[in-house]
Tab-separated table of C-alpha atoms in Angstrom:
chain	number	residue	atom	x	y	z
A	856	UNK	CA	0.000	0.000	0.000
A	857	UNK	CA	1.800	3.212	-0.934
A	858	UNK	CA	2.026	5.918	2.036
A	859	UNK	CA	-0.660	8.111	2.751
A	860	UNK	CA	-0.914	11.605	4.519
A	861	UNK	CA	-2.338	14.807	5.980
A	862	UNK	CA	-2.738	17.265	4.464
A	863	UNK	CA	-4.260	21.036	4.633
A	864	UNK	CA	-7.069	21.362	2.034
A	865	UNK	CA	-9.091	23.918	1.069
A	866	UNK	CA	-13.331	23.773	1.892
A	867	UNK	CA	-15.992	25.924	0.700
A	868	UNK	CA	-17.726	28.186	3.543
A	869	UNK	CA	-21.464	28.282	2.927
A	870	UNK	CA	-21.624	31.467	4.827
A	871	UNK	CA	-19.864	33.197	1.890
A	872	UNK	CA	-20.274	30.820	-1.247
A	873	UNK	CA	-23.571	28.870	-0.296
A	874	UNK	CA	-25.255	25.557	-0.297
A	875	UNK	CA	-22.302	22.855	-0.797
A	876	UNK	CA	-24.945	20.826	-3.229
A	877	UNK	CA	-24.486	24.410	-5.346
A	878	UNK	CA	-21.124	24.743	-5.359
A	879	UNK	CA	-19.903	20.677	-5.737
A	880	UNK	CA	-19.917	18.819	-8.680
A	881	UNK	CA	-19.438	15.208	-10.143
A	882	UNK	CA	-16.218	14.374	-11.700
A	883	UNK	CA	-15.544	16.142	-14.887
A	884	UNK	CA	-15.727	12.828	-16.910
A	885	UNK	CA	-19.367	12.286	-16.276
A	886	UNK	CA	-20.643	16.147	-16.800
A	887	UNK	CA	-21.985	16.765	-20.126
A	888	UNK	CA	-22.642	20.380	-21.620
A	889	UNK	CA	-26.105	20.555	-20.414
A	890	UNK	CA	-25.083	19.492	-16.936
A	891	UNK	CA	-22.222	21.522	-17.082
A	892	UNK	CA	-24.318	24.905	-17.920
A	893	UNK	CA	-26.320	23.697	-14.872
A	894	UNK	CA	-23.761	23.936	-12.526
A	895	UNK	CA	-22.526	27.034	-13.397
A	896	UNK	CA	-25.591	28.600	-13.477
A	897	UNK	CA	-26.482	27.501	-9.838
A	898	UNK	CA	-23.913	29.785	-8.239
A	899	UNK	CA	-20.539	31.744	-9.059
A	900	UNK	CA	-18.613	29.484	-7.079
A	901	UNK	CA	-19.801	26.221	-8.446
A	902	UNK	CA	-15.846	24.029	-8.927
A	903	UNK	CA	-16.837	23.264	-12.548
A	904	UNK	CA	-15.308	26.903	-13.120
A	905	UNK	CA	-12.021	25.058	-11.811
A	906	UNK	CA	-12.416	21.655	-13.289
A	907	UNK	CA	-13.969	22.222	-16.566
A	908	UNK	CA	-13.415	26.192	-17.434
A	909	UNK	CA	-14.738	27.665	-20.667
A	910	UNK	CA	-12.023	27.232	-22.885
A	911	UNK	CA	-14.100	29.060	-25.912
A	912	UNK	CA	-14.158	32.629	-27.299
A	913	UNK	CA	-10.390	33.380	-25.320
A	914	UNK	CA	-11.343	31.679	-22.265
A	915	UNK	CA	-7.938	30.552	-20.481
A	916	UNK	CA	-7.199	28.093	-18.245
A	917	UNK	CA	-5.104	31.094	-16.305
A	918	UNK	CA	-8.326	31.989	-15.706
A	919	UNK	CA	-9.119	29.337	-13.539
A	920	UNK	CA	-6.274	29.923	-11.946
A	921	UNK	CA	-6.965	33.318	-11.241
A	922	UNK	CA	-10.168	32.468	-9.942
A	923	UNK	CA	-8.631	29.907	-7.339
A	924	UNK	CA	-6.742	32.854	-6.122
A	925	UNK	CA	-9.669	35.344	-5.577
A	926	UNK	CA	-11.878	32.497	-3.662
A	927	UNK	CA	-9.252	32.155	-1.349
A	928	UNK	CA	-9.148	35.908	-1.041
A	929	UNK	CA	-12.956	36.457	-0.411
A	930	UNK	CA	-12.894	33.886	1.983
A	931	UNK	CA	-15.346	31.315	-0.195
A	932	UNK	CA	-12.542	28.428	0.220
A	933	UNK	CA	-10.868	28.472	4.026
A	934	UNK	CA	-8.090	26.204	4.867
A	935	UNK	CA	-8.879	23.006	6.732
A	936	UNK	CA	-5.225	22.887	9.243
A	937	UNK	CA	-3.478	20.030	8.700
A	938	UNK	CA	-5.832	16.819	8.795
A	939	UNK	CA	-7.145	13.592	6.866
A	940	UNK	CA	-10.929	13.089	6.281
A	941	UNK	CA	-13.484	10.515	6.323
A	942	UNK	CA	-15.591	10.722	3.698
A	943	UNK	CA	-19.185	8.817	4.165
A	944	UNK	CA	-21.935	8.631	1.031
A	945	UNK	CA	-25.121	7.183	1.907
A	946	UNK	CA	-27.371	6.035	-1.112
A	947	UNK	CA	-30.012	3.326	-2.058
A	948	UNK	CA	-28.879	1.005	-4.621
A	949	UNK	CA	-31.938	-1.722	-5.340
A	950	UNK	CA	-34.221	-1.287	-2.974
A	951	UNK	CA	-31.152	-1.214	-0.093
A	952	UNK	CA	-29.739	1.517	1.631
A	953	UNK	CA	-26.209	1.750	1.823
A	954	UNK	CA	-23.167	2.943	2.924
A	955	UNK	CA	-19.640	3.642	1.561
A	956	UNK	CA	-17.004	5.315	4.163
A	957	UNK	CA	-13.248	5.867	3.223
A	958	UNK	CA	-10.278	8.450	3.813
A	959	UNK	CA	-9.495	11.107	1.798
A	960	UNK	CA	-5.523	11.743	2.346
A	961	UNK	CA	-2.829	12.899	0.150
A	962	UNK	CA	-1.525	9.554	-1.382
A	963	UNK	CA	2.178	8.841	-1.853
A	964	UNK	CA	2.299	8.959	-5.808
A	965	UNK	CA	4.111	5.676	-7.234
A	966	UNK	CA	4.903	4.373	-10.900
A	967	UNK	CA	1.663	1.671	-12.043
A	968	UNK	CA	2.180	-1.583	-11.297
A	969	UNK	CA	3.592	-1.528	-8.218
A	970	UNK	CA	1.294	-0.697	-5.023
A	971	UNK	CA	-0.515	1.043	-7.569
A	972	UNK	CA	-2.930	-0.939	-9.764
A	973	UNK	CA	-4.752	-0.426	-12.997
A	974	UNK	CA	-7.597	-2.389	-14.504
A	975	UNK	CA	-8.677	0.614	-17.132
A	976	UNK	CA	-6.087	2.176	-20.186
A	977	UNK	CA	-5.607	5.656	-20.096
A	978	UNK	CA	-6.366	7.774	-23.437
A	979	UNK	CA	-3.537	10.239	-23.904
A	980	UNK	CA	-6.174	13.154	-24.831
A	981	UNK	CA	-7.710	13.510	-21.756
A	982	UNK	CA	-4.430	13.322	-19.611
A	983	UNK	CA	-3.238	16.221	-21.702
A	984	UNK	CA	-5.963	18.159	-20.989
A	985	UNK	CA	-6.000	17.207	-17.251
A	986	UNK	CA	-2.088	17.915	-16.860
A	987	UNK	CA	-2.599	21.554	-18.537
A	988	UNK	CA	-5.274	22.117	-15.837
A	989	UNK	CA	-3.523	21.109	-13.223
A	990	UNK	CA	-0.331	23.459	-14.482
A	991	UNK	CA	-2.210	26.203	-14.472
A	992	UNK	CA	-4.329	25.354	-10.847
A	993	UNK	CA	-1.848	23.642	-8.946
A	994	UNK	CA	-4.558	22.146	-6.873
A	995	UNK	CA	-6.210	18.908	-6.861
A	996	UNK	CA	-9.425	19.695	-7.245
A	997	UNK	CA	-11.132	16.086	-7.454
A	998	UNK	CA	-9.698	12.414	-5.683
A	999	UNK	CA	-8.712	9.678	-7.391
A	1000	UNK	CA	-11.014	6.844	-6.233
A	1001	UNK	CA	-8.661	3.809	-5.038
A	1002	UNK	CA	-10.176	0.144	-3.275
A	1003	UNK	CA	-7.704	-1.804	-0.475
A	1004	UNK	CA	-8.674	-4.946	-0.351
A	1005	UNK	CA	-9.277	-5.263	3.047
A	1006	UNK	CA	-10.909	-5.984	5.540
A	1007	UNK	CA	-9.346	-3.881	7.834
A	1008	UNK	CA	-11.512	-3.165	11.451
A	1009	UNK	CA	-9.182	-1.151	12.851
A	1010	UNK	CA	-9.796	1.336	10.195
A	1011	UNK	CA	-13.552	0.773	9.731
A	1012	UNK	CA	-13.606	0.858	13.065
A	1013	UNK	CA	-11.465	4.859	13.256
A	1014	UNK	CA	-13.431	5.822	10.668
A	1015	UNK	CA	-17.199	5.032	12.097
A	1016	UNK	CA	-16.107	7.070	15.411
A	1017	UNK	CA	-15.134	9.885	13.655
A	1018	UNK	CA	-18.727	9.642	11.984
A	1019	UNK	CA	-20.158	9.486	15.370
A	1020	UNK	CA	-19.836	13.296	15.444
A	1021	UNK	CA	-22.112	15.953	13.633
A	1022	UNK	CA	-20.167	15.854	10.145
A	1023	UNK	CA	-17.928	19.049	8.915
A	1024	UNK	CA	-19.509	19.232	6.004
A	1025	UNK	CA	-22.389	17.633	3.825
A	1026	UNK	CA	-24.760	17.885	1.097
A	1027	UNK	CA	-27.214	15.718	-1.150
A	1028	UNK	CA	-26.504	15.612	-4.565
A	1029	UNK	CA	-29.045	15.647	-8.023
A	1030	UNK	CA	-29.014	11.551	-7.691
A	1031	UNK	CA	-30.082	11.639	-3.906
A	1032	UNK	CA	-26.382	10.606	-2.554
A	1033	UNK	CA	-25.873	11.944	1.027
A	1034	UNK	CA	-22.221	13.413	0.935
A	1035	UNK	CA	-20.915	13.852	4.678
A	1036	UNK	CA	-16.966	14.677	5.564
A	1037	UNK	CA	-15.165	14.760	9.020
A	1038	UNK	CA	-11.796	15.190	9.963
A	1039	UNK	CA	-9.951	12.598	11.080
A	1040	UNK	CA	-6.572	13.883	13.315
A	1041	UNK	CA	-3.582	14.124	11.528
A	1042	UNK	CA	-1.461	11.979	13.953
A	1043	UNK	CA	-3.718	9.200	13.334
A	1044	UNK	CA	-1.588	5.825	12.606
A	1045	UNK	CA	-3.394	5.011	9.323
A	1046	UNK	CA	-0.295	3.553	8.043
A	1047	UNK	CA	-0.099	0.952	10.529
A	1048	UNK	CA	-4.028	-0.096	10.470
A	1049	UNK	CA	-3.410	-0.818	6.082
A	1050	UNK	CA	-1.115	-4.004	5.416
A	1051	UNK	CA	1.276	-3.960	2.614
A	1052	UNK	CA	-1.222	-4.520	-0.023
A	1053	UNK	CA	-1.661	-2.509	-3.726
A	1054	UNK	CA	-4.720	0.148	-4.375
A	1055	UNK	CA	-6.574	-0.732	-7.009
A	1056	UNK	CA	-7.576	2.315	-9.093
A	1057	UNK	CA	-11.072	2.143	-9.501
A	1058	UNK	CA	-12.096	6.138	-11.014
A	1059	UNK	CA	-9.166	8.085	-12.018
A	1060	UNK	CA	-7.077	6.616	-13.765
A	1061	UNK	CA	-6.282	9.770	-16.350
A	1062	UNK	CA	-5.866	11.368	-12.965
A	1063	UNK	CA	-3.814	9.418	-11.714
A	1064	UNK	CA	-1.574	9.525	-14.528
A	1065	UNK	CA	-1.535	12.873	-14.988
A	1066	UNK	CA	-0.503	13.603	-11.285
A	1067	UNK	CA	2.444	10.951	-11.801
A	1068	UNK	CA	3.511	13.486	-15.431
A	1069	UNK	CA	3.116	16.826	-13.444
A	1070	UNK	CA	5.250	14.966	-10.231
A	1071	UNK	CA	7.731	14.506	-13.015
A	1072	UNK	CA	8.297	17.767	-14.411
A	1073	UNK	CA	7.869	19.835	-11.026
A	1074	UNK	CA	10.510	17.556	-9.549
A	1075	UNK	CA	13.042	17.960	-12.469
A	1076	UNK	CA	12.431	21.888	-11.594
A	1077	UNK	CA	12.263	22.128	-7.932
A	1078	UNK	CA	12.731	18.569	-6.450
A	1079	UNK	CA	10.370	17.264	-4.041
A	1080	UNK	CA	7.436	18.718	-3.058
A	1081	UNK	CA	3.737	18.404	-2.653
A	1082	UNK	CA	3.305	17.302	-6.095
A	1083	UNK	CA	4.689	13.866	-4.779
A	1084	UNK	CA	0.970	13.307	-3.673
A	1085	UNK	CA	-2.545	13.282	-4.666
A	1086	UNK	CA	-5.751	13.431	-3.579
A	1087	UNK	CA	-6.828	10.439	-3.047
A	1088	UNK	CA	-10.072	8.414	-1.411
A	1089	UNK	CA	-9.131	5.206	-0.128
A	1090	UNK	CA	-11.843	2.734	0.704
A	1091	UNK	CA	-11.856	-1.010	2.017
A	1092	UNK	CA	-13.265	-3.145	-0.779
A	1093	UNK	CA	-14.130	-6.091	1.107
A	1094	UNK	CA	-15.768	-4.021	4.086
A	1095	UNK	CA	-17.882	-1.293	2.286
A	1096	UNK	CA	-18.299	-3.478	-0.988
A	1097	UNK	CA	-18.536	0.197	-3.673
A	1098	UNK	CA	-21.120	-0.715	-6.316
A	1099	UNK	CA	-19.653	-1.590	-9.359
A	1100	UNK	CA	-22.185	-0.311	-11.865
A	1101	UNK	CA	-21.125	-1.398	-15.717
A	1102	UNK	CA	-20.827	1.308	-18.927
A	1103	UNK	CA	-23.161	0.211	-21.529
A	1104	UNK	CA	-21.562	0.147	-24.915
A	1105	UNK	CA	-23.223	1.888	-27.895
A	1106	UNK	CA	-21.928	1.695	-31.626
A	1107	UNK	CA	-21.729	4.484	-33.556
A	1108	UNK	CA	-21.809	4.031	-37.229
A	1109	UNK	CA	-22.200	1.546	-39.708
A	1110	UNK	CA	-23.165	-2.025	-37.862
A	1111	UNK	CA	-25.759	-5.128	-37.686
A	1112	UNK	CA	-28.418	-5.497	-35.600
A	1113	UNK	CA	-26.618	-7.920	-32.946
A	1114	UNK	CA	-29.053	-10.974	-33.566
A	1115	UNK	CA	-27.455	-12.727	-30.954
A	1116	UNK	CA	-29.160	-14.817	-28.115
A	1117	UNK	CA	-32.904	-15.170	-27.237
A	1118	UNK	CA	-35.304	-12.603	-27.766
A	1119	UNK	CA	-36.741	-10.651	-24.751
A	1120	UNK	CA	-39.748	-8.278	-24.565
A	1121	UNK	CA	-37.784	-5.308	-23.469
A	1122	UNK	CA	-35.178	-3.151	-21.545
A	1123	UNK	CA	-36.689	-4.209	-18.353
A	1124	UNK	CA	-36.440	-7.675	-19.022
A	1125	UNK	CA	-33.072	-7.793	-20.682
A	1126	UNK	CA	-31.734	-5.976	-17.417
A	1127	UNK	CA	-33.298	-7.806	-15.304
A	1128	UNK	CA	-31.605	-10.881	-17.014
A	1129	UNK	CA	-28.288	-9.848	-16.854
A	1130	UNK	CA	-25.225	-11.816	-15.107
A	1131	UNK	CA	-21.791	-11.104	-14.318
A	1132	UNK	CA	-21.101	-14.622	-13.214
A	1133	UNK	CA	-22.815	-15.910	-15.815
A	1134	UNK	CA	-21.283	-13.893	-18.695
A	1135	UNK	CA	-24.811	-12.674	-19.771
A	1136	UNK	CA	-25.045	-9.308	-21.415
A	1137	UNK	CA	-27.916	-7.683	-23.681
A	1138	UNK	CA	-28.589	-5.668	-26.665
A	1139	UNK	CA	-30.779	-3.426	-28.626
A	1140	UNK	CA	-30.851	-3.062	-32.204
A	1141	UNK	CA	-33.109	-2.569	-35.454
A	1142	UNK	CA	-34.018	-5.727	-37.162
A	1143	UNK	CA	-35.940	-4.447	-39.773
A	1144	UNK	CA	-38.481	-1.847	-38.840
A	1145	UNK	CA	-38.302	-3.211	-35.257
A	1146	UNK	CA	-36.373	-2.160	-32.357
A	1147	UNK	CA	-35.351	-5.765	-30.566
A	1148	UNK	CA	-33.768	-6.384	-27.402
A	1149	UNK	CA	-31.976	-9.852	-26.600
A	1150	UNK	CA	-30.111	-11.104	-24.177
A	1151	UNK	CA	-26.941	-13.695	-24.915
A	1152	UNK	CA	-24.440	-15.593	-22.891
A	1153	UNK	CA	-20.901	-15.089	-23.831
A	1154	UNK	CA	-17.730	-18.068	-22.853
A	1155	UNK	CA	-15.190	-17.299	-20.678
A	1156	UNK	CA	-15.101	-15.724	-17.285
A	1157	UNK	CA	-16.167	-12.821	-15.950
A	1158	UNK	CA	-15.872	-9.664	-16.004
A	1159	UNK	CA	-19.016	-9.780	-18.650
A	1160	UNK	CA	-17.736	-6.695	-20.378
A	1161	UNK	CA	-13.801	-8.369	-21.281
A	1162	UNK	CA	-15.452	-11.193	-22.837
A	1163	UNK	CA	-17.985	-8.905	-24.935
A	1164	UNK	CA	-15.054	-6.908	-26.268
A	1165	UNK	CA	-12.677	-9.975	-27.017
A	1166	UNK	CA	-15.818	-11.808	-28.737
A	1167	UNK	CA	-17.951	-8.926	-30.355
A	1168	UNK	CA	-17.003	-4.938	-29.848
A	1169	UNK	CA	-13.086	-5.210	-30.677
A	1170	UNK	CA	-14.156	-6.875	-34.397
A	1171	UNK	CA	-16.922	-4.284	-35.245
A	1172	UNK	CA	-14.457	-1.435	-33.644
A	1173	UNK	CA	-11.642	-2.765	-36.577
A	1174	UNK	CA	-14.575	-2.827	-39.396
A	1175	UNK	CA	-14.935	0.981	-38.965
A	1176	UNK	CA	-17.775	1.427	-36.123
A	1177	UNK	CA	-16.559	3.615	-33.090
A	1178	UNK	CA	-17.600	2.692	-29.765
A	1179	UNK	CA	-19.202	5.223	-27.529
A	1180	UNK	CA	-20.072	4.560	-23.581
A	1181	UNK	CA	-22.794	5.264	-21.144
A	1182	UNK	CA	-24.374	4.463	-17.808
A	1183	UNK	CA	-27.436	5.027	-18.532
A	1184	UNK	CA	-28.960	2.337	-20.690
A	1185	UNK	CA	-32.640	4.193	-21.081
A	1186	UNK	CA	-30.175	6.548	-22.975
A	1187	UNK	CA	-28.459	3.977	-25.262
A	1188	UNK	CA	-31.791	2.584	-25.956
A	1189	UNK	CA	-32.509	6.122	-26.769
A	1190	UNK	CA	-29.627	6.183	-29.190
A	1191	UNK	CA	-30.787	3.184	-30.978
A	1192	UNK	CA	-34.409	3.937	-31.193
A	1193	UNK	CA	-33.251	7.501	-32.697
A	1194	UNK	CA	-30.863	6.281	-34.814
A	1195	UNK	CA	-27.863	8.342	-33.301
A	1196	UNK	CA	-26.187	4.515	-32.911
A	1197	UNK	CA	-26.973	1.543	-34.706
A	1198	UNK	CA	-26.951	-0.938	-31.778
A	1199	UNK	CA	-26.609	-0.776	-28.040
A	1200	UNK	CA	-24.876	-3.236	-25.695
A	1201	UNK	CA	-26.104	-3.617	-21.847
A	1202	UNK	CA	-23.631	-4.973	-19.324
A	1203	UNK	CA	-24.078	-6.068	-15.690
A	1204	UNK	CA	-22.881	-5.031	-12.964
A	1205	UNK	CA	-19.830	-6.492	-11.771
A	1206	UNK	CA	-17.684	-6.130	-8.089
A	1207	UNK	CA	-14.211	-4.837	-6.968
A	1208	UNK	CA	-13.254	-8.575	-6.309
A	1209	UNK	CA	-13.952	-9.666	-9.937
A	1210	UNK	CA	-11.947	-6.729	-11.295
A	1211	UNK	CA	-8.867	-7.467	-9.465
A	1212	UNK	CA	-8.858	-10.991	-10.028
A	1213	UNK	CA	-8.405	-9.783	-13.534
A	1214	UNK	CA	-5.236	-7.669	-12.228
A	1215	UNK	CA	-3.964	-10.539	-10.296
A	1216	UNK	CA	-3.962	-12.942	-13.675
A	1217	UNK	CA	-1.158	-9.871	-15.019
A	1218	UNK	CA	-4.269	-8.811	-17.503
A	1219	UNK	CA	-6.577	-5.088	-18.089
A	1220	UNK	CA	-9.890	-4.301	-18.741
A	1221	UNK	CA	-10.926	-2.492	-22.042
A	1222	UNK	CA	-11.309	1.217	-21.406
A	1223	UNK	CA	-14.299	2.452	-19.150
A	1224	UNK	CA	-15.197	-1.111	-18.349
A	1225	UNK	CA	-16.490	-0.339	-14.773
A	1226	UNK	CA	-18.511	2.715	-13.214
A	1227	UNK	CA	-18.278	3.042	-9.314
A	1228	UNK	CA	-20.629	4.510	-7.847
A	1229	UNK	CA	-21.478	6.695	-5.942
A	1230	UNK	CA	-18.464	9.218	-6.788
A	1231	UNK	CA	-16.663	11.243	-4.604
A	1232	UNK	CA	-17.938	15.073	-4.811
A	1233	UNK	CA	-15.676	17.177	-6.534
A	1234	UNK	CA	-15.329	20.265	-4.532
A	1235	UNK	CA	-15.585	18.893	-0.987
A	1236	UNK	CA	-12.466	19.279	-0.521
A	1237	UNK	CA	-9.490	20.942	-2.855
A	1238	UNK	CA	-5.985	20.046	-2.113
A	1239	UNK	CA	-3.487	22.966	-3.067
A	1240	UNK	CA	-0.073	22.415	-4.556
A	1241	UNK	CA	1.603	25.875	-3.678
């Protein structure tokens, strides 16, 4: 497990910027334009202005830069002193309500491979347009999402104490998530309550790499420093089992209907049929005038989505047809029944043991294979490099 730490961070005061649910966000990679238009019109301090700033008609990423500076200076981000946090989201996934709790600490940064583990590739377009961000912010402004594989009581058991307390900060976000934050004391022996076992990545990954690129060229510079870390929110896989929600694959371009498996009524029923374990997945397409939706079984083991790509995406992909990815599959149904993509593919959901048992066998997952969820709020907290 690579080293974790303290650190001072930076928190919006709703006494001078407002609600936190109007100034937080989701991660950038899951904010369309609509959503992102949203946000910024719900207040002037909303963190997409830091994350994803208007880049159009001379917009600058100085300018977010700039505008990092003047919260500080109107007292709409405070510092935090020198702490970790415990991070709690409370949801209902199926019926259930649940529970994630982890600690958000500055994380050690180390090459991949190591105590640092993959399961997604990284696109080199969106790390260089997080590493120009992140030039011109020096701040972390969202944490990578990492999974320990646990269990370990003596830090579930820290962490629910802290949560004893009335939280520091919290808010509900636009898919009913409770977001609630505490410090934890910065003395706290995390190190000794996590064995010597790797973090699994399991949302950042273009984050991750781009804080490992920036490390590099601030320490050829200036040598060590606080770019050595990142924000990071660690959480005990086997304890707090994170959801594990799937991307649904849509194809854009020419492609056949995918006339595979038994024929099912509709979305409800092909999602309702779908199996990890069982290497089921489903699909919508045209066959003829008719939108169809089947459901198929796939060889191989799981995770459902490595076997779909080896057996059906990665050939259409080569014949010309681009791949495209959602979590929503009323919205790739959508797609199909439109005609914006000629076929959709629905995946199930899958779990953080399945997806490093992949890693453990020395292999990767095709890109945006897995969708935690809930996601850490961007905002909460913003970890300053300067």
């Amino acid at each position: 497990m690579p080293r974790v730490y303290p650190f001072e961070g930076l928190l919006f005061d709703p006494a001078v910027a407002g609600p936190l649910e109007q100034v937080t966000a989701p991660p950038y990679d899951v904010i369309g334009e609509d959503a992102r238009r949203r946000y910024l019109d719900a207040s002037r301090y909303n963190v997409v202005r830091l994350d994803l700033p208007d880049r159009t008609d001379g917009g600058s990423l100085e300018a977010a830069r700039d505008l990092l500076v003047s919260w500080r200076a109107d007292g709409a981000l405070v510092p935090s002193g020198e702490s970790l946090f415990a991070y709690e989201m409370r949801f209902l996934l199926d019926g259930e309500e649940r529970k994630v709790i982890g600690l958000l600490c500055a994380l050690e940064l180390e090459a991949w491979g190591g105590r640092v583990i993959p399961h997604e590739r990284v696109m080199p377009e969106p790390v260089e347009d997080r590493l120009a961000l992140l030039r011109a912010t020096r701040a972390n402004v969202s944490a990578i999402y990492g999974t320990i594989p646990g269990p370990y009581e003596p830090l579930k058991d820290l962490l629910e104490t802290v949560g004893d307390r009335p939280p520091l900060r919290a808010c509900d976000d636009e898919e009913g998530v409770r977001h609630r934050l505490w410090m934890v004391p910065a003395a706290a022996p995390i190190q000794d309550l996590i064995e010597d076992e790797p973090m699994l990545i399991a949302d950042g990954h273009h984050r991750y790499e781009t804080a490992l690129r920036y490390r590099d060229e601030r320490r050829a510079v200036d040598g060590p420093g606080p770019w050595d870390r990142a924000l990071a929110l660690l959480v005990d896989a086997a304890i707090e089992r994170p959801p594990v929600l799937p991307f649904h694959r849509l194809l854009i371009g020419p492609a056949p209907a995918p006339g595979f498996g038994r024929r099912v009524r509709d979305l409800d029923e092909c999602l309702a049929a779908l199996d990890d374990e069982r290497v089921t997945f489903g699909s919508a397409g045209h066959e003829g005038a008719e939108l169809v939706h089947r459901v198929g079984e796939l060889t191989g083991s799981p995770p459902t989505v490595r076997a779909l790509h080896e057996q059906v995406l990665d050939r259409l992909a080569r014949d010309g047809t681009t791949v495209r990815f959602t979590p929503d599959p009323r919205a790739a149904e959508d797609a199909v029944r439109d005609g914006t993509a000629s076929a959709a593919y629905f995946l199930p959901p899958t779990s953080a043991e399945t997806i490093r048992a992949v890693i453990d066998r020395g292999e990767r997952l095709p890109q945006k294979s897995t969708y935690f969820w809930p996601k850490p709020r961007t905002g909460i907290v913003i970890r300053p490099l300067s």
